[in-house]
PDB file of C-alpha atoms in Angstrom:
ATOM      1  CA  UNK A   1      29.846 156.168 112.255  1.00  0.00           C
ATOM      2  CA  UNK A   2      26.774 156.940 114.081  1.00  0.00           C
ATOM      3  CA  UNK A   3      24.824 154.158 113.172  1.00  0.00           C
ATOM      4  CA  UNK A   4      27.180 151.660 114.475  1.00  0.00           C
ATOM      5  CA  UNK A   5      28.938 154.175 117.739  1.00  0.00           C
ATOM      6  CA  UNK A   6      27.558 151.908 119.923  1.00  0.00           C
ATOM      7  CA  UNK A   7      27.751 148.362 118.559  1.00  0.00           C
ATOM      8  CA  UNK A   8      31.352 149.664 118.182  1.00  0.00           C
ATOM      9  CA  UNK A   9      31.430 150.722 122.330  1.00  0.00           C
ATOM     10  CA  UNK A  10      30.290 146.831 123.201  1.00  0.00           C
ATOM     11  CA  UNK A  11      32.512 145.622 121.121  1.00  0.00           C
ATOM     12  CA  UNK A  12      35.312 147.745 123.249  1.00  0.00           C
ATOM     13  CA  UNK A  13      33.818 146.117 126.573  1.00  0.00           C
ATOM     14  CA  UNK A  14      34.037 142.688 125.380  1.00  0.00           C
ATOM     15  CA  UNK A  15      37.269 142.797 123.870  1.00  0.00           C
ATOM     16  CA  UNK A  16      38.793 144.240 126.214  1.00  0.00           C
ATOM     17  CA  UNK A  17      37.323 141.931 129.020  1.00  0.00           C
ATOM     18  CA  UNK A  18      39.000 139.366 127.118  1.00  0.00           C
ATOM     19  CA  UNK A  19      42.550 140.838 126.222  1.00  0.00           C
ATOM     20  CA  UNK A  20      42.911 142.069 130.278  1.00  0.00           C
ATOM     21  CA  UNK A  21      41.965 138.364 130.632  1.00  0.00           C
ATOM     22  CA  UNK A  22      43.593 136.602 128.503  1.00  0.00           C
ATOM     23  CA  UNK A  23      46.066 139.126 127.602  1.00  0.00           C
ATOM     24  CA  UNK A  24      45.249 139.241 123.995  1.00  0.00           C
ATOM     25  CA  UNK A  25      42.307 139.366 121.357  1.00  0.00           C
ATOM     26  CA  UNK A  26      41.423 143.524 122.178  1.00  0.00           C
ATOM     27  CA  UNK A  27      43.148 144.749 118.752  1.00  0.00           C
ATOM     28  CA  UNK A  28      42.493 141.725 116.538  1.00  0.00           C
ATOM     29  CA  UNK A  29      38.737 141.771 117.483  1.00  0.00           C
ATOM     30  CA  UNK A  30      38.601 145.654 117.396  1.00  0.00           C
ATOM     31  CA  UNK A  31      40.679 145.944 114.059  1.00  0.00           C
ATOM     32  CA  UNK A  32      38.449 143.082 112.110  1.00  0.00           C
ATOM     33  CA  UNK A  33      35.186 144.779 113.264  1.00  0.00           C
ATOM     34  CA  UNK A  34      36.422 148.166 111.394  1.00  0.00           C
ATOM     35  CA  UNK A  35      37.694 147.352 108.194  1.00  0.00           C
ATOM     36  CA  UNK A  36      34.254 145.050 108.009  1.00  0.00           C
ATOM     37  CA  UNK A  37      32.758 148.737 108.289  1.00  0.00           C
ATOM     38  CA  UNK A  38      35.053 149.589 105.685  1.00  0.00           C
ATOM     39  CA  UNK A  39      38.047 151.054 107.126  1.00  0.00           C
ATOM     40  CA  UNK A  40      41.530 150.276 104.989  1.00  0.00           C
ATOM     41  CA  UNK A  41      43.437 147.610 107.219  1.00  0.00           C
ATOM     42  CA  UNK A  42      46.176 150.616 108.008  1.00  0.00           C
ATOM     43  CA  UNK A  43      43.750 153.193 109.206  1.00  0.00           C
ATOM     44  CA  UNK A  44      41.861 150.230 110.994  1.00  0.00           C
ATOM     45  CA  UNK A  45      45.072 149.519 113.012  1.00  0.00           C
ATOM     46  CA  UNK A  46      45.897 152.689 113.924  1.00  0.00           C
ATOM     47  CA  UNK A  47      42.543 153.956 114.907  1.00  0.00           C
ATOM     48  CA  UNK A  48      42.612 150.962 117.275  1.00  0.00           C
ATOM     49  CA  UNK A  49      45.910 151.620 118.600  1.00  0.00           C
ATOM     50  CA  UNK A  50      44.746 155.380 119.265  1.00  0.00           C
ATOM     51  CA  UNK A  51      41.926 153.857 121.712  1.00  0.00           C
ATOM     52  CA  UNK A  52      44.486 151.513 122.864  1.00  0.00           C
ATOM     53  CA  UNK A  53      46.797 153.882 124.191  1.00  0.00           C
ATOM     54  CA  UNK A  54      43.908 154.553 127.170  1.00  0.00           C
ATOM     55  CA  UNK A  55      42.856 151.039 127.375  1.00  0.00           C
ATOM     56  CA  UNK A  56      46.187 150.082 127.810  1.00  0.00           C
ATOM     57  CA  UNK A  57      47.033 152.275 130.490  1.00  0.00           C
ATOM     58  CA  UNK A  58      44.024 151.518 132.698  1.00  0.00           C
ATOM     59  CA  UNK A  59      45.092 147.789 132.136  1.00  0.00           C
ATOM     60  CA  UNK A  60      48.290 148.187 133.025  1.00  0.00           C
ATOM     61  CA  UNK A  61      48.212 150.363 136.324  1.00  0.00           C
ATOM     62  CA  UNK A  62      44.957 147.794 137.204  1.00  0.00           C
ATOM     63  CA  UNK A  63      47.411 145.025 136.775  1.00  0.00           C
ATOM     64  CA  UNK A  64      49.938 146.707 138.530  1.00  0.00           C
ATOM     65  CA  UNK A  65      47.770 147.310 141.840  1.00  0.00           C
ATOM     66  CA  UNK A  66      46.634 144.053 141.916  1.00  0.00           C
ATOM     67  CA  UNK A  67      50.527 143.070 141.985  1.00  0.00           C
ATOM     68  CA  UNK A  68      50.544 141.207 138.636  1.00  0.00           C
ATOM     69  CA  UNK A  69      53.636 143.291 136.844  1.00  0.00           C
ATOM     70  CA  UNK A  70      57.271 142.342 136.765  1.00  0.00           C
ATOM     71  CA  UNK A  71      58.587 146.008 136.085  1.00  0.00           C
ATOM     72  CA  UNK A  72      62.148 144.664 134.984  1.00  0.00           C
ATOM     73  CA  UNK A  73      60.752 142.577 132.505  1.00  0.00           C
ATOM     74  CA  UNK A  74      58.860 145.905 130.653  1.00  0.00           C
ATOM     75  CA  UNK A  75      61.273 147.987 130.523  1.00  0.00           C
ATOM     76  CA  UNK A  76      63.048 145.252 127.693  1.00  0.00           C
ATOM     77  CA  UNK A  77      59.861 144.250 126.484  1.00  0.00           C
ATOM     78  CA  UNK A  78      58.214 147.520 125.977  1.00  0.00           C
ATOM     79  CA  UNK A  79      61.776 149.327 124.381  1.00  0.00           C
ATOM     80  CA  UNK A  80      62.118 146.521 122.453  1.00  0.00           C
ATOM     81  CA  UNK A  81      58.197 146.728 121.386  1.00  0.00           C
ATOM     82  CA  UNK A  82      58.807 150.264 120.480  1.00  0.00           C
ATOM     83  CA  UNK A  83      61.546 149.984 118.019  1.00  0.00           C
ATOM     84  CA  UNK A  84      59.766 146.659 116.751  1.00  0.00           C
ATOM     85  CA  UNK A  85      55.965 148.286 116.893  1.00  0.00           C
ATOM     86  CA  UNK A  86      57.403 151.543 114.969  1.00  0.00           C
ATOM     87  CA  UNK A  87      58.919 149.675 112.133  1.00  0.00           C
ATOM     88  CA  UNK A  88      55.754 147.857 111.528  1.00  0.00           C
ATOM     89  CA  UNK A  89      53.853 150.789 111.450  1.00  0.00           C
ATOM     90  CA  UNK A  90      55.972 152.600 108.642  1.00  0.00           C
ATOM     91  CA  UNK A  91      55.701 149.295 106.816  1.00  0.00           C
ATOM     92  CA  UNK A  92      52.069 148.667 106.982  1.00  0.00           C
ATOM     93  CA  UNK A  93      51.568 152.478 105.890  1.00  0.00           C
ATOM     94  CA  UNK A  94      53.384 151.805 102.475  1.00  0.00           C
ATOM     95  CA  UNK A  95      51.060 149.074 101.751  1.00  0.00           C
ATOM     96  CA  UNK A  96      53.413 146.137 101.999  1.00  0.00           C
ATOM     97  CA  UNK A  97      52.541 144.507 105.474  1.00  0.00           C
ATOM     98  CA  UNK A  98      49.533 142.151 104.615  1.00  0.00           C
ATOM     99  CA  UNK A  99      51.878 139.829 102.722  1.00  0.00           C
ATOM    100  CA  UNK A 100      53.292 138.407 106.591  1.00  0.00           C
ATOM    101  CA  UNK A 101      49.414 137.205 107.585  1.00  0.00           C
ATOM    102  CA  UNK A 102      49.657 133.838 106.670  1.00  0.00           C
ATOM    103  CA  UNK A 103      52.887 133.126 108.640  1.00  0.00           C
ATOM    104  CA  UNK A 104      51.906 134.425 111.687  1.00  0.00           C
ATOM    105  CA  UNK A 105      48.919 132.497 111.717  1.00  0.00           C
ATOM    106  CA  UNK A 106      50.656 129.218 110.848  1.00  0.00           C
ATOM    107  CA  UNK A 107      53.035 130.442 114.228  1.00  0.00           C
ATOM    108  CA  UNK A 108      49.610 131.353 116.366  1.00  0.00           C
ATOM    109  CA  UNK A 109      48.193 127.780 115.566  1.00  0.00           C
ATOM    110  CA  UNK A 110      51.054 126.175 116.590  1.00  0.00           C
ATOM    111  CA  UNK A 111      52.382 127.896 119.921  1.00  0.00           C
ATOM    112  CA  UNK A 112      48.350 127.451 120.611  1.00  0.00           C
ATOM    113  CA  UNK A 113      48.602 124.064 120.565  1.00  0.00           C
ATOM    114  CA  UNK A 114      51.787 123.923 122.808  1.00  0.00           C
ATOM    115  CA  UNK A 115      50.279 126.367 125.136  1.00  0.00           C
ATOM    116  CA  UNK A 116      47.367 123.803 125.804  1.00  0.00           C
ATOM    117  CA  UNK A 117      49.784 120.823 126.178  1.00  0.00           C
ATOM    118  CA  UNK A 118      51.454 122.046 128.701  1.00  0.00           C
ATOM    119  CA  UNK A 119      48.667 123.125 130.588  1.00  0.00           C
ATOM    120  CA  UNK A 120      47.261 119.361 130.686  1.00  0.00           C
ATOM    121  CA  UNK A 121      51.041 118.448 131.888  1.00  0.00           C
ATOM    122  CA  UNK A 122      52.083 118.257 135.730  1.00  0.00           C
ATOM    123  CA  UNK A 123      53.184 122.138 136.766  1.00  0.00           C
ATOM    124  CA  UNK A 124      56.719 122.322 136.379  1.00  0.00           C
ATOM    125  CA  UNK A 125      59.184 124.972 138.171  1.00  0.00           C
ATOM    126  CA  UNK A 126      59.359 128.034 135.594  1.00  0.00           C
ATOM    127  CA  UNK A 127      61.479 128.665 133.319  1.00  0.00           C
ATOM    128  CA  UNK A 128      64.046 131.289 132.482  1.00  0.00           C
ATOM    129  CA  UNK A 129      62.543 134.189 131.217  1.00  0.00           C
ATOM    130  CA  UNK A 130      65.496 134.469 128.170  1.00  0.00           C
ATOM    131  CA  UNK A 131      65.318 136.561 124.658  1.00  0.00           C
ATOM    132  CA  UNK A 132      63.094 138.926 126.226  1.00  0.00           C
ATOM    133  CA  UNK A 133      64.110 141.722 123.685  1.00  0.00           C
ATOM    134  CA  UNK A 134      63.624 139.524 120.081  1.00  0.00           C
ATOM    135  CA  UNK A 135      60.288 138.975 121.646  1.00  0.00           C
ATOM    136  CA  UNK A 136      59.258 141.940 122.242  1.00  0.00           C
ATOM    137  CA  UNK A 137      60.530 143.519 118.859  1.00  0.00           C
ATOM    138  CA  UNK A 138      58.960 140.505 117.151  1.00  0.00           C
ATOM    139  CA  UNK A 139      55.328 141.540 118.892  1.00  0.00           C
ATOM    140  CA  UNK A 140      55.461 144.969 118.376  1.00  0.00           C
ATOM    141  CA  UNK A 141      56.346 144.776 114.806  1.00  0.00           C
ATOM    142  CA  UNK A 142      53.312 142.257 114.401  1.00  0.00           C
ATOM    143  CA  UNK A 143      50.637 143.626 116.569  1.00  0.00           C
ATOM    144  CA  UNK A 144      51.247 147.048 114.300  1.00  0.00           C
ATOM    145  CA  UNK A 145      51.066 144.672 110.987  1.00  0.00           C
ATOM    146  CA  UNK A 146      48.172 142.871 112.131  1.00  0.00           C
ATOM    147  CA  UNK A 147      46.350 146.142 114.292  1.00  0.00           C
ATOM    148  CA  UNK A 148      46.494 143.548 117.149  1.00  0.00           C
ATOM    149  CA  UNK A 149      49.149 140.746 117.795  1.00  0.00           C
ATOM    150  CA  UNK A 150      51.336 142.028 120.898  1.00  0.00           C
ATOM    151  CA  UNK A 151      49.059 139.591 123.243  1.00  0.00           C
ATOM    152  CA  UNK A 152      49.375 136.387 121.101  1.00  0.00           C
ATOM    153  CA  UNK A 153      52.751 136.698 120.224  1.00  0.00           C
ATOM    154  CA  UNK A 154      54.288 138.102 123.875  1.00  0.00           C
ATOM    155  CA  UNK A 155      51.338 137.328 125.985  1.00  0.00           C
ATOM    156  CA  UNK A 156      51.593 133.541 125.285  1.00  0.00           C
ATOM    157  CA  UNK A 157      54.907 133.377 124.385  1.00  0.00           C
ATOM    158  CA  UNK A 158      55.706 134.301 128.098  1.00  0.00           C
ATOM    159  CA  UNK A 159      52.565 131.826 129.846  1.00  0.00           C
ATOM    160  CA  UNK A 160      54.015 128.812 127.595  1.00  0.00           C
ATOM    161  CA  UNK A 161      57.157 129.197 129.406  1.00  0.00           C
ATOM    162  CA  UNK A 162      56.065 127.855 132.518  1.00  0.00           C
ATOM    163  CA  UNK A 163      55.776 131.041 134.686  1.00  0.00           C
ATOM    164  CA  UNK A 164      52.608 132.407 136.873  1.00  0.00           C
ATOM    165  CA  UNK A 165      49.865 133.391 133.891  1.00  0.00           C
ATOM    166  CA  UNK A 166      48.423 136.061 135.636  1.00  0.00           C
ATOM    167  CA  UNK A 167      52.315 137.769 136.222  1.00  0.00           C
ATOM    168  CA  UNK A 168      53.129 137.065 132.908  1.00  0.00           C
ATOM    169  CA  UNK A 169      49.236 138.476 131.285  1.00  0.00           C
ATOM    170  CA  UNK A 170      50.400 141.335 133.626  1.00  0.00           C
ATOM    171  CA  UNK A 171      53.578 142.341 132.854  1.00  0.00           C
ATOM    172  CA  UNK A 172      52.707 142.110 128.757  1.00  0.00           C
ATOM    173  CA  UNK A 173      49.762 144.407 129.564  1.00  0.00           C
ATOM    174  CA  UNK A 174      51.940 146.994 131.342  1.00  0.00           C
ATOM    175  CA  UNK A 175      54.957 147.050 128.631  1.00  0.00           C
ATOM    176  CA  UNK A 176      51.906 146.514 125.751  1.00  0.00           C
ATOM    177  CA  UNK A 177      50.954 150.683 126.781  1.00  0.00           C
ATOM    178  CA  UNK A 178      54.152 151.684 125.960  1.00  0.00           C
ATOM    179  CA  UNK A 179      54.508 150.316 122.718  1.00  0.00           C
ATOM    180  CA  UNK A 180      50.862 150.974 121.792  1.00  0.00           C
ATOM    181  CA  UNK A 181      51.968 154.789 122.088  1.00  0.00           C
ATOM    182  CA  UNK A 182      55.102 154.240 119.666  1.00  0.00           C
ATOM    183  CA  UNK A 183      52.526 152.848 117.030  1.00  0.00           C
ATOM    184  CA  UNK A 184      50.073 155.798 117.148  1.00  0.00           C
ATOM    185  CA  UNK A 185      53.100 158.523 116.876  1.00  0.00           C
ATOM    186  CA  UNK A 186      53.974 156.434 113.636  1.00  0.00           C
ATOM    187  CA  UNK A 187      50.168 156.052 112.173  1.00  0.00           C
ATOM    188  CA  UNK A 188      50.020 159.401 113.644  1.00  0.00           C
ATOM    189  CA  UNK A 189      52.706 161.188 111.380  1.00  0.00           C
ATOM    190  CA  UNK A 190      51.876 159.096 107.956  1.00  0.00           C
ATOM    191  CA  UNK A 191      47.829 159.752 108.601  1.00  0.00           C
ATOM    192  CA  UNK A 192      47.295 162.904 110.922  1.00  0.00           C
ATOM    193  CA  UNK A 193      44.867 162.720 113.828  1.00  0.00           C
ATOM    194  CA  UNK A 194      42.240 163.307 112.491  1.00  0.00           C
ATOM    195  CA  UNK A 195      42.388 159.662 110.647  1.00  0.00           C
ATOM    196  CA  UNK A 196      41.385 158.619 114.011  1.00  0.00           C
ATOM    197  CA  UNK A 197      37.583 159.394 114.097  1.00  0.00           C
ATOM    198  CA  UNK A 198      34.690 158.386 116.432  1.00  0.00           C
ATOM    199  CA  UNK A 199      35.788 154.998 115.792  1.00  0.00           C
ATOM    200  CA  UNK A 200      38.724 155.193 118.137  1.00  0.00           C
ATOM    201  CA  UNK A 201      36.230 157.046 121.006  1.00  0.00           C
ATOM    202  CA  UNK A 202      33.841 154.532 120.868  1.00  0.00           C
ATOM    203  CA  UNK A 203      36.803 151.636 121.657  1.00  0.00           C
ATOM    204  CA  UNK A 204      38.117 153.662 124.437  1.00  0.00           C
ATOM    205  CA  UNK A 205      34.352 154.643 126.135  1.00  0.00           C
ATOM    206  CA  UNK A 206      33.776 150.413 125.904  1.00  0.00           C
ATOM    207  CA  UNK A 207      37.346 149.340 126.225  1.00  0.00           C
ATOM    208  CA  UNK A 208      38.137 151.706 129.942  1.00  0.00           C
ATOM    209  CA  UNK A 209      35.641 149.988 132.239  1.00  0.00           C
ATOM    210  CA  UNK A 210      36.204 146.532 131.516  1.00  0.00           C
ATOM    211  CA  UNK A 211      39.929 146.508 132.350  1.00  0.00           C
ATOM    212  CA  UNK A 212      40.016 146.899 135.774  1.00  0.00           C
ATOM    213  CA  UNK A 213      37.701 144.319 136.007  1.00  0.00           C
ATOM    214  CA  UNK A 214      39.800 141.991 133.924  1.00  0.00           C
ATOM    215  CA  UNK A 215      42.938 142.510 136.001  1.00  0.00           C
ATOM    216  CA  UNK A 216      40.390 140.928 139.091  1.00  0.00           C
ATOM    217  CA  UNK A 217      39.570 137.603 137.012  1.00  0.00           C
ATOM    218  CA  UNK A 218      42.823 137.293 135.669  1.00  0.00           C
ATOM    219  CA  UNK A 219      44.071 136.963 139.660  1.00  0.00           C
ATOM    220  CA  UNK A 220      41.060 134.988 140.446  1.00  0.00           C
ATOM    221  CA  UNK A 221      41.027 132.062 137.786  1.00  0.00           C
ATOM    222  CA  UNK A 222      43.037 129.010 138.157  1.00  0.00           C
ATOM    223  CA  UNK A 223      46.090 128.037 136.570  1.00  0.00           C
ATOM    224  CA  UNK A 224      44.984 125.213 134.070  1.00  0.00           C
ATOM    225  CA  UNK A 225      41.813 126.709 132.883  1.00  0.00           C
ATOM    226  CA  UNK A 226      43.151 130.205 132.166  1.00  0.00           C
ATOM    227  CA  UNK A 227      46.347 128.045 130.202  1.00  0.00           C
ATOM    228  CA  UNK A 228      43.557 126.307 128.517  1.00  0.00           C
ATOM    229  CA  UNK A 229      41.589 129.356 127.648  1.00  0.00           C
ATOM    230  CA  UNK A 230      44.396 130.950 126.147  1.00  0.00           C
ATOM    231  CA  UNK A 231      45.402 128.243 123.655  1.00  0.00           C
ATOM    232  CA  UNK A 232      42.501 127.521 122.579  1.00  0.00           C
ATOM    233  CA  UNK A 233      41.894 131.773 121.898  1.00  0.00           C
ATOM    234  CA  UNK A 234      45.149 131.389 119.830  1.00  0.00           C
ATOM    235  CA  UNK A 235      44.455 128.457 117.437  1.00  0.00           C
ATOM    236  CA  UNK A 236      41.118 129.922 116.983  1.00  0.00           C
ATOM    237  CA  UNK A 237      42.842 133.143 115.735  1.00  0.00           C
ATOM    238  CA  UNK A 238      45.648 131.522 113.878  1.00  0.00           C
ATOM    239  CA  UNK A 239      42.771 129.168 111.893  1.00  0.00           C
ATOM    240  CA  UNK A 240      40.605 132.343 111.171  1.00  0.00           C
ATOM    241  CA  UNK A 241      43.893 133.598 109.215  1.00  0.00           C
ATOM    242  CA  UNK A 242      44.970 130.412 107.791  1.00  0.00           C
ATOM    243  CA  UNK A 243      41.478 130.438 106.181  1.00  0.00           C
ATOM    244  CA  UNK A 244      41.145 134.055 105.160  1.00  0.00           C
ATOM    245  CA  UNK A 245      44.730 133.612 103.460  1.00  0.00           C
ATOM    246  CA  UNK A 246      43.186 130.462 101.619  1.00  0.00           C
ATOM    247  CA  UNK A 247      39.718 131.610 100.643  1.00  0.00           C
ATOM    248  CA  UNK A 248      41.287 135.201  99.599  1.00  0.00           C
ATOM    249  CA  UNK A 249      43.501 133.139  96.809  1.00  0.00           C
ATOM    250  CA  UNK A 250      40.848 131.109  95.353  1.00  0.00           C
ATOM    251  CA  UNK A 251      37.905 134.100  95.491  1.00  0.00           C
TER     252      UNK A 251
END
């Protein structure tokens, strides 16, 4: 890993700049850069989620002091994310995971499209923040499928309902550490630590000093262009794996 430590640190920075943002896109970008190097999809996901557990918790106590967490909505999100996060993990580790891609890209595409709709529509009151633990279990047990999927799934989820983006971004950011934590122990006890490598270092030396700064742009950029941004991240991701799924059964 040598050759590549520090292509693998930048890509940590950006990623993370992006997912403190946007609340997504650190474990999807992270996780397709390694199994590019080579890296099985399961290994790729958990070394990720390794390096996530520190990125995560700078994110999260960032967001926190700048006053973007709602700490009654993590405690259901993030036990819900655990038991959902730890059941993907044993799943993915027996091989069987991969077969779930396509439909979670066909849901990305779609709640990416709504998410951009209604930020081009008049701002109406927010909604009631309801189902808060199927959510959660439904993120966790994708972003340890996919080695990245708790900010697309939760992150957006939560903005598309209407409420403040940068509280919501927040408060999935915050719970997101706790569940990140659930999926190591589990890609912990099938692989060992030592699965983890230089790969995971190099994600958490790039990944630390961009999220404080994240949690200040997040605060900092307006409503409709941060609504915008995120849709547009999420059909971009759910037509990357609408096309891999396609081109991998006709190769």
């Amino acid at each position: 890993m040598d050759e590549f430590f520090w292509w693998i640190v930048l890509i940590g920075f950006i990623a993370q700049l992006i997912d403190g943002a946007l609340g997504m896109a650190y474990g999807l970008t992270s996780t397709s850069l390694l199994i590019t190097l080579g890296l099985p999809p399961a290994q790729a996901s958990a070394t990720v989620h390794a390096a996530e557990i520190a990125t995560t918790a700078v994110s999260g106590t960032a967001h926190h002091f700048a006053r973007n967490v709602d700490w009654l909505m993590v405690r259901q999100l993030a036990l819900a994310g655990a038991i959902g996060g730890c059941a993907g993990a044993a799943l993915l580790s027996s091989g069987i995971g991969d077969y779930l891609a396509p439909f979670v890209a066909v849901y990305l595409s779609a709640l990416g499209v709504l998410v951009i709709a209604k930020a081009l529509r008049k701002v109406q009151p927010p909604a009631a923040i309801r189902g808060l633990t199927p959510l959660g279990m439904i993120g966790g047990f994708l972003d340890a499928i996919g080695g990245g999927g708790w900010g697309p799934i939760v992150s957006s989820t939560l903005v598309y309902r209407g409420n403040e983006p940068h509280r919501m971004l927040g408060t999935s950011a915050a719970a997101e550490f706790f569940v990140t934590v659930t999926i190591t122990i589990t890609f912990a006890g099938s692989f060992g630590l030592e699965s983890f490598g230089m790969a995971a270092l190099a994600l958490v030396i790039g990944g630390v000093p961009a999220a404080p700064l994240a949690a200040v742009l997040v605060k900092i950029i307006p409503r409709k262009p941060l609504m915008i941004a995120v849709g547009v991240l999420i059909v971009g991701l759910g037509l990357l794996g609408i096309y891999r799924f396609v081109f991998a059964l006709v190769a």
